[in-house]
PDB file of C-alpha atoms and ligand atoms in Angstrom:
ATOM      1  CA  MET A   1     -32.225  29.396 -67.631  1.00  0.00           C
ATOM      2  CA  LEU A   2     -32.627  27.278 -70.748  1.00  0.00           C
ATOM      3  CA  VAL A   3     -31.144  24.069 -69.353  1.00  0.00           C
ATOM      4  CA  GLU A   4     -31.044  23.238 -65.679  1.00  0.00           C
ATOM      5  CA  GLY A   5     -29.826  19.830 -64.521  1.00  0.00           C
ATOM      6  CA  LYS A   6     -28.930  18.534 -61.075  1.00  0.00           C
ATOM      7  CA  ASN A   7     -27.668  15.249 -59.671  1.00  0.00           C
ATOM      8  CA  ILE A   8     -27.952  13.486 -63.018  1.00  0.00           C
ATOM      9  CA  SER A   9     -26.619   9.943 -62.919  1.00  0.00           C
ATOM     10  CA  PHE A  10     -26.951   7.379 -65.683  1.00  0.00           C
ATOM     11  CA  SER A  11     -25.967   3.787 -66.277  1.00  0.00           C
ATOM     12  CA  TYR A  12     -26.199   1.854 -69.554  1.00  0.00           C
ATOM     13  CA  ASP A  13     -25.742  -1.538 -67.953  1.00  0.00           C
ATOM     14  CA  GLY A  14     -27.296  -1.029 -64.517  1.00  0.00           C
ATOM     15  CA  PHE A  15     -23.878  -1.435 -62.995  1.00  0.00           C
ATOM     16  CA  SER A  16     -21.223   1.070 -64.046  1.00  0.00           C
ATOM     17  CA  LEU A  17     -22.057   4.795 -64.128  1.00  0.00           C
ATOM     18  CA  ALA A  18     -21.633   6.702 -67.413  1.00  0.00           C
ATOM     19  CA  LEU A  19     -22.754   9.876 -65.605  1.00  0.00           C
ATOM     20  CA  GLN A  20     -22.337  10.552 -61.945  1.00  0.00           C
ATOM     21  CA  ASP A  21     -24.039  13.386 -60.096  1.00  0.00           C
ATOM     22  CA  VAL A  22     -23.782  15.836 -62.975  1.00  0.00           C
ATOM     23  CA  GLU A  23     -24.863  19.432 -62.617  1.00  0.00           C
ATOM     24  CA  VAL A  24     -25.356  21.625 -65.658  1.00  0.00           C
ATOM     25  CA  THR A  25     -26.857  25.040 -66.382  1.00  0.00           C
ATOM     26  CA  ILE A  26     -27.054  26.746 -69.746  1.00  0.00           C
ATOM     27  CA  GLU A  27     -28.398  30.215 -70.396  1.00  0.00           C
ATOM     28  CA  LYS A  28     -30.159  31.417 -73.493  1.00  0.00           C
ATOM     29  CA  GLY A  29     -27.669  32.661 -76.080  1.00  0.00           C
ATOM     30  CA  GLU A  30     -24.740  30.971 -74.401  1.00  0.00           C
ATOM     31  CA  PHE A  31     -22.008  29.130 -76.276  1.00  0.00           C
ATOM     32  CA  LEU A  32     -21.146  26.212 -74.049  1.00  0.00           C
ATOM     33  CA  ALA A  33     -18.315  23.803 -74.771  1.00  0.00           C
ATOM     34  CA  ILE A  34     -18.433  20.368 -73.179  1.00  0.00           C
ATOM     35  CA  LEU A  35     -14.855  19.206 -73.139  1.00  0.00           C
ATOM     36  CA  GLY A  36     -13.444  15.863 -72.129  1.00  0.00           C
ATOM     37  CA  CYS A  37     -11.506  12.861 -73.374  1.00  0.00           C
ATOM     38  CA  ASN A  38     -13.085   9.842 -75.011  1.00  0.00           C
ATOM     39  CA  GLY A  39     -15.628   8.099 -72.825  1.00  0.00           C
ATOM     40  CA  SER A  40     -15.922  10.937 -70.322  1.00  0.00           C
ATOM     41  CA  GLY A  41     -19.731  11.061 -70.689  1.00  0.00           C
ATOM     42  CA  LYS A  42     -20.199  14.057 -72.995  1.00  0.00           C
ATOM     43  CA  SER A  43     -22.558  12.369 -75.471  1.00  0.00           C
ATOM     44  CA  THR A  44     -24.432  10.585 -72.701  1.00  0.00           C
ATOM     45  CA  LEU A  45     -25.091  13.940 -71.031  1.00  0.00           C
ATOM     46  CA  VAL A  46     -26.389  15.789 -74.085  1.00  0.00           C
ATOM     47  CA  LYS A  47     -28.527  12.846 -75.187  1.00  0.00           C
ATOM     48  CA  HIS A  48     -30.528  13.580 -72.054  1.00  0.00           C
ATOM     49  CA  PHE A  49     -31.337  17.081 -73.293  1.00  0.00           C
ATOM     50  CA  ASN A  50     -33.637  15.837 -76.062  1.00  0.00           C
ATOM     51  CA  ALA A  51     -34.642  12.595 -74.389  1.00  0.00           C
ATOM     52  CA  LEU A  52     -32.583  10.332 -76.652  1.00  0.00           C
ATOM     53  CA  LEU A  53     -31.718   8.781 -73.295  1.00  0.00           C
ATOM     54  CA  PRO A  54     -34.201   8.590 -70.410  1.00  0.00           C
ATOM     55  CA  LEU A  55     -33.533  10.420 -67.173  1.00  0.00           C
ATOM     56  CA  GLN A  56     -32.767   7.663 -64.668  1.00  0.00           C
ATOM     57  CA  GLN A  57     -31.758   9.804 -61.752  1.00  0.00           C
ATOM     58  CA  GLY A  58     -31.711  13.492 -60.932  1.00  0.00           C
ATOM     59  CA  GLU A  59     -33.546  16.489 -62.298  1.00  0.00           C
ATOM     60  CA  LEU A  60     -33.483  18.119 -65.704  1.00  0.00           C
ATOM     61  CA  ARG A  61     -35.442  20.917 -67.303  1.00  0.00           C
ATOM     62  CA  VAL A  62     -34.935  22.060 -70.875  1.00  0.00           C
ATOM     63  CA  ALA A  63     -36.838  25.166 -71.993  1.00  0.00           C
ATOM     64  CA  GLN A  64     -39.242  24.733 -69.057  1.00  0.00           C
ATOM     65  CA  ILE A  65     -39.951  21.136 -70.041  1.00  0.00           C
ATOM     66  CA  ASP A  66     -39.454  18.732 -67.167  1.00  0.00           C
ATOM     67  CA  LEU A  67     -37.642  15.667 -68.519  1.00  0.00           C
ATOM     68  CA  ARG A  68     -39.364  13.491 -65.985  1.00  0.00           C
ATOM     69  CA  ASP A  69     -42.580  13.971 -68.025  1.00  0.00           C
ATOM     70  CA  GLU A  70     -42.462  11.792 -71.095  1.00  0.00           C
ATOM     71  CA  GLY A  71     -45.312  13.518 -72.964  1.00  0.00           C
ATOM     72  CA  ASP A  72     -43.319  16.355 -74.426  1.00  0.00           C
ATOM     73  CA  ILE A  73     -40.633  14.384 -76.253  1.00  0.00           C
ATOM     74  CA  TRP A  74     -41.456  15.568 -79.788  1.00  0.00           C
ATOM     75  CA  ARG A  75     -41.593  19.211 -78.752  1.00  0.00           C
ATOM     76  CA  LEU A  76     -38.285  18.701 -76.996  1.00  0.00           C
ATOM     77  CA  ARG A  77     -36.618  17.083 -80.022  1.00  0.00           C
ATOM     78  CA  ARG A  78     -37.651  20.044 -82.099  1.00  0.00           C
ATOM     79  CA  LEU A  79     -36.343  22.531 -79.540  1.00  0.00           C
ATOM     80  CA  CYS A  80     -33.040  20.764 -79.201  1.00  0.00           C
ATOM     81  CA  GLY A  81     -31.424  20.024 -82.568  1.00  0.00           C
ATOM     82  CA  MET A  82     -28.359  17.838 -82.833  1.00  0.00           C
ATOM     83  CA  VAL A  83     -25.599  17.447 -85.403  1.00  0.00           C
ATOM     84  CA  PHE A  84     -23.592  14.270 -84.973  1.00  0.00           C
ATOM     85  CA  GLN A  85     -20.052  13.186 -85.709  1.00  0.00           C
ATOM     86  CA  ASN A  86     -20.421  11.154 -88.876  1.00  0.00           C
ATOM     87  CA  PRO A  87     -21.500  13.320 -91.822  1.00  0.00           C
ATOM     88  CA  ASP A  88     -22.543  10.241 -93.815  1.00  0.00           C
ATOM     89  CA  ASN A  89     -25.053   8.898 -91.319  1.00  0.00           C
ATOM     90  CA  GLN A  90     -27.371  11.877 -91.335  1.00  0.00           C
ATOM     91  CA  PHE A  91     -29.132  11.720 -94.714  1.00  0.00           C
ATOM     92  CA  VAL A  92     -32.251   9.876 -95.803  1.00  0.00           C
ATOM     93  CA  ALA A  93     -33.169  11.466 -99.163  1.00  0.00           C
ATOM     94  CA  SER A  94     -31.422  11.656-102.527  1.00  0.00           C
ATOM     95  CA  THR A  95     -31.168  15.441-102.769  1.00  0.00           C
ATOM     96  CA  VAL A  96     -30.245  18.133-100.275  1.00  0.00           C
ATOM     97  CA  GLU A  97     -33.629  19.885-100.403  1.00  0.00           C
ATOM     98  CA  GLU A  98     -35.629  16.659-100.116  1.00  0.00           C
ATOM     99  CA  ASP A  99     -33.569  15.664 -97.129  1.00  0.00           C
ATOM    100  CA  ILE A 100     -34.303  18.873 -95.242  1.00  0.00           C
ATOM    101  CA  ALA A 101     -37.963  18.785 -96.327  1.00  0.00           C
ATOM    102  CA  PHE A 102     -38.281  15.205 -95.071  1.00  0.00           C
ATOM    103  CA  GLY A 103     -37.279  16.285 -91.563  1.00  0.00           C
ATOM    104  CA  LEU A 104     -39.858  19.066 -91.643  1.00  0.00           C
ATOM    105  CA  GLU A 105     -42.604  16.702 -92.820  1.00  0.00           C
ATOM    106  CA  ASN A 106     -41.732  14.379 -89.959  1.00  0.00           C
ATOM    107  CA  TYR A 107     -42.422  17.165 -87.518  1.00  0.00           C
ATOM    108  CA  GLU A 108     -45.654  18.036 -89.331  1.00  0.00           C
ATOM    109  CA  VAL A 109     -44.592  21.472 -90.454  1.00  0.00           C
ATOM    110  CA  PRO A 110     -47.363  22.775 -92.772  1.00  0.00           C
ATOM    111  CA  ARG A 111     -46.589  21.913 -96.415  1.00  0.00           C
ATOM    112  CA  GLU A 112     -46.721  25.478 -97.701  1.00  0.00           C
ATOM    113  CA  GLU A 113     -44.076  26.550 -95.194  1.00  0.00           C
ATOM    114  CA  ILE A 114     -41.549  23.918 -96.231  1.00  0.00           C
ATOM    115  CA  PRO A 115     -39.893  25.425 -99.355  1.00  0.00           C
ATOM    116  CA  GLY A 116     -39.305  28.752 -97.604  1.00  0.00           C
ATOM    117  CA  ARG A 117     -37.840  27.091 -94.543  1.00  0.00           C
ATOM    118  CA  VAL A 118     -35.523  24.901 -96.651  1.00  0.00           C
ATOM    119  CA  ARG A 119     -34.289  27.941 -98.550  1.00  0.00           C
ATOM    120  CA  ALA A 120     -33.704  30.001 -95.399  1.00  0.00           C
ATOM    121  CA  ALA A 121     -31.863  27.175 -93.635  1.00  0.00           C
ATOM    122  CA  LEU A 122     -29.552  26.567 -96.605  1.00  0.00           C
ATOM    123  CA  ALA A 123     -28.792  30.280 -96.779  1.00  0.00           C
ATOM    124  CA  LEU A 124     -27.872  30.305 -93.073  1.00  0.00           C
ATOM    125  CA  VAL A 125     -25.273  27.567 -93.577  1.00  0.00           C
ATOM    126  CA  GLU A 126     -24.091  29.148 -96.846  1.00  0.00           C
ATOM    127  CA  MET A 127     -25.233  26.250 -99.003  1.00  0.00           C
ATOM    128  CA  SER A 128     -27.704  28.062-101.271  1.00  0.00           C
ATOM    129  CA  GLY A 129     -27.458  26.640-104.779  1.00  0.00           C
ATOM    130  CA  TYR A 130     -26.914  23.072-103.583  1.00  0.00           C
ATOM    131  CA  GLU A 131     -30.651  22.222-103.367  1.00  0.00           C
ATOM    132  CA  LYS A 132     -30.603  19.585-106.128  1.00  0.00           C
ATOM    133  CA  ARG A 133     -27.264  18.006-105.246  1.00  0.00           C
ATOM    134  CA  ALA A 134     -27.042  14.474-103.889  1.00  0.00           C
ATOM    135  CA  PRO A 135     -25.678  14.569-100.326  1.00  0.00           C
ATOM    136  CA  ASN A 136     -23.061  11.910-101.148  1.00  0.00           C
ATOM    137  CA  THR A 137     -21.429  14.231-103.729  1.00  0.00           C
ATOM    138  CA  LEU A 138     -20.646  16.881-101.095  1.00  0.00           C
ATOM    139  CA  SER A 139     -17.460  17.347 -99.074  1.00  0.00           C
ATOM    140  CA  GLY A 140     -17.484  16.447 -95.367  1.00  0.00           C
ATOM    141  CA  GLY A 141     -17.800  20.070 -94.297  1.00  0.00           C
ATOM    142  CA  GLN A 142     -20.649  20.651 -96.757  1.00  0.00           C
ATOM    143  CA  LYS A 143     -22.454  17.531 -95.518  1.00  0.00           C
ATOM    144  CA  GLN A 144     -22.267  18.750 -91.947  1.00  0.00           C
ATOM    145  CA  ARG A 145     -23.581  22.149 -93.009  1.00  0.00           C
ATOM    146  CA  VAL A 146     -26.532  20.481 -94.765  1.00  0.00           C
ATOM    147  CA  ALA A 147     -27.173  18.334 -91.685  1.00  0.00           C
ATOM    148  CA  LEU A 148     -27.128  21.557 -89.685  1.00  0.00           C
ATOM    149  CA  ALA A 149     -29.557  23.166 -92.155  1.00  0.00           C
ATOM    150  CA  GLY A 150     -31.920  20.262 -91.465  1.00  0.00           C
ATOM    151  CA  VAL A 151     -31.727  21.103 -87.781  1.00  0.00           C
ATOM    152  CA  LEU A 152     -32.051  24.872 -88.286  1.00  0.00           C
ATOM    153  CA  ALA A 153     -35.113  24.473 -90.510  1.00  0.00           C
ATOM    154  CA  LEU A 154     -36.966  23.259 -87.414  1.00  0.00           C
ATOM    155  CA  GLU A 155     -36.102  26.521 -85.642  1.00  0.00           C
ATOM    156  CA  PRO A 156     -34.609  24.964 -82.510  1.00  0.00           C
ATOM    157  CA  GLU A 157     -33.884  26.800 -79.236  1.00  0.00           C
ATOM    158  CA  ILE A 158     -30.635  24.926 -78.742  1.00  0.00           C
ATOM    159  CA  ILE A 159     -28.216  23.563 -81.316  1.00  0.00           C
ATOM    160  CA  ILE A 160     -25.955  20.760 -80.171  1.00  0.00           C
ATOM    161  CA  PHE A 161     -22.857  19.740 -82.106  1.00  0.00           C
ATOM    162  CA  ASP A 162     -21.678  16.356 -80.864  1.00  0.00           C
ATOM    163  CA  GLU A 163     -18.083  16.229 -82.133  1.00  0.00           C
ATOM    164  CA  ALA A 164     -19.491  17.442 -85.450  1.00  0.00           C
ATOM    165  CA  THR A 165     -16.012  18.450 -86.641  1.00  0.00           C
ATOM    166  CA  ALA A 166     -14.111  15.365 -85.497  1.00  0.00           C
ATOM    167  CA  MET A 167     -14.251  13.489 -88.807  1.00  0.00           C
ATOM    168  CA  LEU A 168     -13.608  16.502 -91.040  1.00  0.00           C
ATOM    169  CA  ASP A 169     -10.412  17.690 -92.714  1.00  0.00           C
ATOM    170  CA  PRO A 170      -9.033  21.064 -91.514  1.00  0.00           C
ATOM    171  CA  ARG A 171     -10.966  22.970 -94.140  1.00  0.00           C
ATOM    172  CA  GLY A 172     -14.275  21.259 -93.371  1.00  0.00           C
ATOM    173  CA  ARG A 173     -13.663  21.834 -89.679  1.00  0.00           C
ATOM    174  CA  GLN A 174     -13.083  25.549 -90.272  1.00  0.00           C
ATOM    175  CA  GLU A 175     -16.291  25.764 -92.332  1.00  0.00           C
ATOM    176  CA  VAL A 176     -18.378  24.230 -89.577  1.00  0.00           C
ATOM    177  CA  LEU A 177     -16.713  26.250 -86.801  1.00  0.00           C
ATOM    178  CA  ALA A 178     -17.301  29.469 -88.757  1.00  0.00           C
ATOM    179  CA  ILE A 179     -21.035  28.728 -89.057  1.00  0.00           C
ATOM    180  CA  MET A 180     -21.179  27.846 -85.362  1.00  0.00           C
ATOM    181  CA  ASP A 181     -19.592  31.186 -84.527  1.00  0.00           C
ATOM    182  CA  LYS A 182     -21.993  33.015 -86.830  1.00  0.00           C
ATOM    183  CA  LEU A 183     -25.035  31.362 -85.226  1.00  0.00           C
ATOM    184  CA  HIS A 184     -23.740  32.212 -81.766  1.00  0.00           C
ATOM    185  CA  LYS A 185     -23.241  35.850 -82.725  1.00  0.00           C
ATOM    186  CA  ALA A 186     -26.809  35.879 -84.050  1.00  0.00           C
ATOM    187  CA  GLY A 187     -27.966  34.967 -80.536  1.00  0.00           C
ATOM    188  CA  ARG A 188     -28.449  31.201 -80.810  1.00  0.00           C
ATOM    189  CA  THR A 189     -27.714  28.883 -77.915  1.00  0.00           C
ATOM    190  CA  ILE A 190     -24.901  26.538 -78.912  1.00  0.00           C
ATOM    191  CA  ILE A 191     -23.542  23.460 -77.204  1.00  0.00           C
ATOM    192  CA  ALA A 192     -20.329  22.208 -78.742  1.00  0.00           C
ATOM    193  CA  ILE A 193     -19.029  18.854 -77.589  1.00  0.00           C
ATOM    194  CA  THR A 194     -15.390  18.357 -78.353  1.00  0.00           C
ATOM    195  CA  HIS A 195     -12.182  16.687 -77.326  1.00  0.00           C
ATOM    196  CA  PHE A 196     -10.178  19.380 -79.159  1.00  0.00           C
ATOM    197  CA  VAL A 197      -9.115  22.001 -76.590  1.00  0.00           C
ATOM    198  CA  GLU A 198      -8.680  24.567 -79.384  1.00  0.00           C
ATOM    199  CA  GLU A 199     -12.394  24.372 -80.176  1.00  0.00           C
ATOM    200  CA  ALA A 200     -13.316  25.247 -76.593  1.00  0.00           C
ATOM    201  CA  VAL A 201     -11.234  28.442 -76.484  1.00  0.00           C
ATOM    202  CA  ALA A 202     -13.960  30.612 -78.039  1.00  0.00           C
ATOM    203  CA  ALA A 203     -16.769  29.337 -75.797  1.00  0.00           C
ATOM    204  CA  ASP A 204     -18.489  31.492 -73.155  1.00  0.00           C
ATOM    205  CA  LYS A 205     -18.208  28.641 -70.682  1.00  0.00           C
ATOM    206  CA  ILE A 206     -16.612  25.209 -70.529  1.00  0.00           C
ATOM    207  CA  ILE A 207     -17.851  22.154 -68.717  1.00  0.00           C
ATOM    208  CA  LEU A 208     -14.888  19.834 -68.257  1.00  0.00           C
ATOM    209  CA  MET A 209     -15.868  16.188 -67.916  1.00  0.00           C
ATOM    210  CA  HIS A 210     -13.949  13.117 -66.849  1.00  0.00           C
ATOM    211  CA  LYS A 211     -15.169   9.610 -66.110  1.00  0.00           C
ATOM    212  CA  GLY A 212     -18.804  10.660 -66.056  1.00  0.00           C
ATOM    213  CA  ARG A 213     -18.307  13.560 -63.679  1.00  0.00           C
ATOM    214  CA  VAL A 214     -18.086  17.307 -64.121  1.00  0.00           C
ATOM    215  CA  LEU A 215     -14.524  18.112 -63.055  1.00  0.00           C
ATOM    216  CA  ALA A 216     -14.926  21.852 -63.439  1.00  0.00           C
ATOM    217  CA  CYS A 217     -17.085  24.515 -65.020  1.00  0.00           C
ATOM    218  CA  GLY A 218     -15.870  28.007 -65.849  1.00  0.00           C
ATOM    219  CA  SER A 219     -14.412  30.385 -68.402  1.00  0.00           C
ATOM    220  CA  PRO A 220     -12.000  29.026 -71.033  1.00  0.00           C
ATOM    221  CA  LYS A 221      -9.235  30.970 -69.307  1.00  0.00           C
ATOM    222  CA  ALA A 222      -9.971  29.441 -65.905  1.00  0.00           C
ATOM    223  CA  ILE A 223     -10.216  25.896 -67.239  1.00  0.00           C
ATOM    224  CA  LEU A 224      -7.651  25.690 -70.028  1.00  0.00           C
ATOM    225  CA  THR A 225      -4.786  27.424 -68.226  1.00  0.00           C
ATOM    226  CA  ASP A 226      -5.084  25.235 -65.135  1.00  0.00           C
ATOM    227  CA  LEU A 227      -2.405  22.585 -65.727  1.00  0.00           C
ATOM    228  CA  ASP A 228      -3.394  20.363 -62.802  1.00  0.00           C
ATOM    229  CA  LEU A 229      -7.009  20.373 -63.863  1.00  0.00           C
ATOM    230  CA  MET A 230      -6.149  19.581 -67.469  1.00  0.00           C
ATOM    231  CA  LYS A 231      -3.921  16.764 -66.335  1.00  0.00           C
ATOM    232  CA  GLU A 232      -6.650  15.341 -64.146  1.00  0.00           C
ATOM    233  CA  ALA A 233      -8.956  15.435 -67.180  1.00  0.00           C
ATOM    234  CA  GLU A 234      -6.277  13.718 -69.297  1.00  0.00           C
ATOM    235  CA  MET A 235      -6.316  16.663 -71.683  1.00  0.00           C
ATOM    236  CA  ILE A 236      -3.376  18.481 -73.257  1.00  0.00           C
ATOM    237  CA  PRO A 237      -3.679  22.277 -72.811  1.00  0.00           C
ATOM    238  CA  PRO A 238      -3.633  24.534 -75.896  1.00  0.00           C
ATOM    239  CA  LEU A 239      -0.185  25.219 -77.343  1.00  0.00           C
ATOM    240  CA  PRO A 240       0.069  28.864 -76.105  1.00  0.00           C
ATOM    241  CA  VAL A 241      -0.597  27.666 -72.543  1.00  0.00           C
ATOM    242  CA  ARG A 242       2.071  24.952 -72.766  1.00  0.00           C
ATOM    243  CA  LEU A 243       4.552  27.430 -74.180  1.00  0.00           C
ATOM    244  CA  TYR A 244       3.809  29.896 -71.365  1.00  0.00           C
ATOM    245  CA  HIS A 245       4.700  27.234 -68.792  1.00  0.00           C
ATOM    246  CA  ASP A 246       7.732  25.948 -70.709  1.00  0.00           C
ATOM    247  CA  LEU A 247       9.088  29.482 -70.900  1.00  0.00           C
ATOM    248  CA  ARG A 248       8.605  29.925 -67.149  1.00  0.00           C
ATOM    249  CA  GLN A 249      10.616  26.771 -66.577  1.00  0.00           C
ATOM    250  CA  ALA A 250      13.357  28.363 -68.659  1.00  0.00           C
ATOM    251  CA  GLY A 251      13.193  31.538 -66.544  1.00  0.00           C
ATOM    252  CA  ILE A 252      11.273  33.607 -69.084  1.00  0.00           C
ATOM    253  CA  TYR A 253       8.134  35.128 -67.625  1.00  0.00           C
ATOM    254  CA  LEU A 254       5.241  36.276 -69.796  1.00  0.00           C
ATOM    255  CA  LYS A 255       2.879  38.695 -68.110  1.00  0.00           C
ATOM    256  CA  ASN A 256      -0.318  36.742 -68.792  1.00  0.00           C
ATOM    257  CA  CYS A 257      -0.957  33.185 -69.843  1.00  0.00           C
ATOM    258  CA  PRO A 258      -2.155  33.346 -73.472  1.00  0.00           C
ATOM    259  CA  LEU A 259      -4.953  31.137 -74.828  1.00  0.00           C
ATOM    260  CA  THR A 260      -4.910  31.927 -78.525  1.00  0.00           C
ATOM    261  CA  ASP A 261      -2.091  32.351 -81.045  1.00  0.00           C
ATOM    262  CA  GLU A 262      -2.919  36.073 -81.216  1.00  0.00           C
ATOM    263  CA  GLU A 263      -2.573  36.470 -77.439  1.00  0.00           C
ATOM    264  CA  LEU A 264       0.679  34.522 -77.543  1.00  0.00           C
ATOM    265  CA  VAL A 265       2.118  36.868 -80.171  1.00  0.00           C
ATOM    266  CA  GLU A 266       0.990  39.834 -78.054  1.00  0.00           C
ATOM    267  CA  GLU A 267       2.731  38.459 -74.931  1.00  0.00           C
ATOM    268  CA  LEU A 268       5.943  37.669 -76.835  1.00  0.00           C
ATOM    269  CA  TRP A 269       5.914  41.155 -78.311  1.00  0.00           C
ATOM    270  CA  GLN A 270       5.703  42.751 -74.855  1.00  0.00           C
ATOM    271  CA  LEU A 271       8.616  40.604 -73.717  1.00  0.00           C
ATOM    272  CA  ARG A 272      10.679  41.842 -76.623  1.00  0.00           C
ATOM    273  CA  SER A 273       9.921  45.507 -75.945  1.00  0.00           C
ATOM    274  CA  LYS A 274      11.051  45.100 -72.315  1.00  0.00           C
ATOM    275  CA  THR A 275      14.532  43.861 -73.200  1.00  0.00           C
TER     276      THR A 275
HETATM  277  N1  ADP B   1     -24.662   2.606 -76.002  1.00  0.00           N
HETATM  278  C1  ADP B   1     -23.829   2.359 -74.976  1.00  0.00           C
HETATM  279  N2  ADP B   1     -23.906   1.200 -74.280  1.00  0.00           N
HETATM  280  C2  ADP B   1     -23.094   0.953 -73.240  1.00  0.00           C
HETATM  281  N3  ADP B   1     -22.160   1.801 -72.787  1.00  0.00           N
HETATM  282  C3  ADP B   1     -22.026   2.971 -73.429  1.00  0.00           C
HETATM  283  C4  ADP B   1     -22.851   3.307 -74.556  1.00  0.00           C
HETATM  284  N4  ADP B   1     -22.501   4.548 -74.982  1.00  0.00           N
HETATM  285  C5  ADP B   1     -21.498   4.953 -74.177  1.00  0.00           C
HETATM  286  N5  ADP B   1     -21.207   4.020 -73.237  1.00  0.00           N
HETATM  287  C6  ADP B   1     -20.205   4.150 -72.163  1.00  0.00           C
HETATM  288  O1  ADP B   1     -20.527   5.277 -71.365  1.00  0.00           O
HETATM  289  C7  ADP B   1     -19.373   6.034 -71.035  1.00  0.00           C
HETATM  290  C8  ADP B   1     -19.517   7.447 -71.546  1.00  0.00           C
HETATM  291  O2  ADP B   1     -19.548   7.406 -72.940  1.00  0.00           O
HETATM  292  P1  ADP B   1     -19.881   8.657 -73.870  1.00  0.00           P
HETATM  293  O3  ADP B   1     -20.984   9.438 -73.266  1.00  0.00           O
HETATM  294  O4  ADP B   1     -20.076   8.155 -75.242  1.00  0.00           O
HETATM  295  O5  ADP B   1     -18.523   9.496 -73.759  1.00  0.00           O
HETATM  296  P2  ADP B   1     -17.939  10.629 -74.723  1.00  0.00           P
HETATM  297  O6  ADP B   1     -19.061  11.146 -75.558  1.00  0.00           O
HETATM  298  O7  ADP B   1     -17.381  11.642 -73.774  1.00  0.00           O
HETATM  299  O8  ADP B   1     -16.861   9.996 -75.526  1.00  0.00           O
HETATM  300  C9  ADP B   1     -18.194   5.266 -71.629  1.00  0.00           C
HETATM  301  O9  ADP B   1     -17.651   4.459 -70.620  1.00  0.00           O
HETATM  302  C10 ADP B   1     -18.824   4.443 -72.723  1.00  0.00           C
HETATM  303  O10 ADP B   1     -18.094   3.261 -72.943  1.00  0.00           O
HETATM  304 MG1   MG B   2     -19.247  11.228 -77.631  1.00  0.00          MG
END
């Protein structure tokens, strides 16, 4: 188990709870989506994984590191890379390669290793050739890929995307999602935080959060097709799921509840061949 958390509660103000009795487990190589509406506690939870927030209550282990011990924070930060929402807030240097190199220097990666690591990380996010570009001349999707390269260059165990697609246009979003998918297929452990239900469909597992609590944890099918659960979480189910239920109301029964557009087409096709 790469991440193992139990009974995690957290308060910013010492009064109201931003997290309440949260349980979370993540296995190596898993693609976990943390889904929930605004303010449900998603960012607060993952900020515990690399000690950006201190563990106030409960237990948490990340890659065998006990978060109650403060000594290992730098090792933990390196193991647990994060890409944030705003692509413009993640750069410190004037060129792409300097920016990634700066992060490596900060973590005291030996100098002679740096150029090779920068090159490999840019290749992974398909940004080779952009080494000398100024980050502010890139598109939103490209900026997020460079920010991700900065994280990958540190060779993390876990890569966390905290709404990393939320500020991007559809094309930029697709670019980032495609890289996420590629990294997952290459065996990386991915945590994707999102309030877009469509982005959780491809996950291995979804943790559904609401008001600081875990409402449910399970497969995308189990979570996203459960109308009562989605309603409780104040989330709108994916379009194929809504259509499935609307059709039922109209007396048209699809065999299975589809999650993706492809599955929806498949179900509609079967309906047609029956009549
Ligand atoms: N820095 C902060 N100071 C005080 N309260 C905060 C802070 N960050 C988040 N909160 C509160 O904690 C709760 C959970 O927020 P957050 O984890 O950011 O949710 P999400 O990432 O799901 O949108 C919300 O009620 C939010 O207002
Ligand atoms: Mg958030």
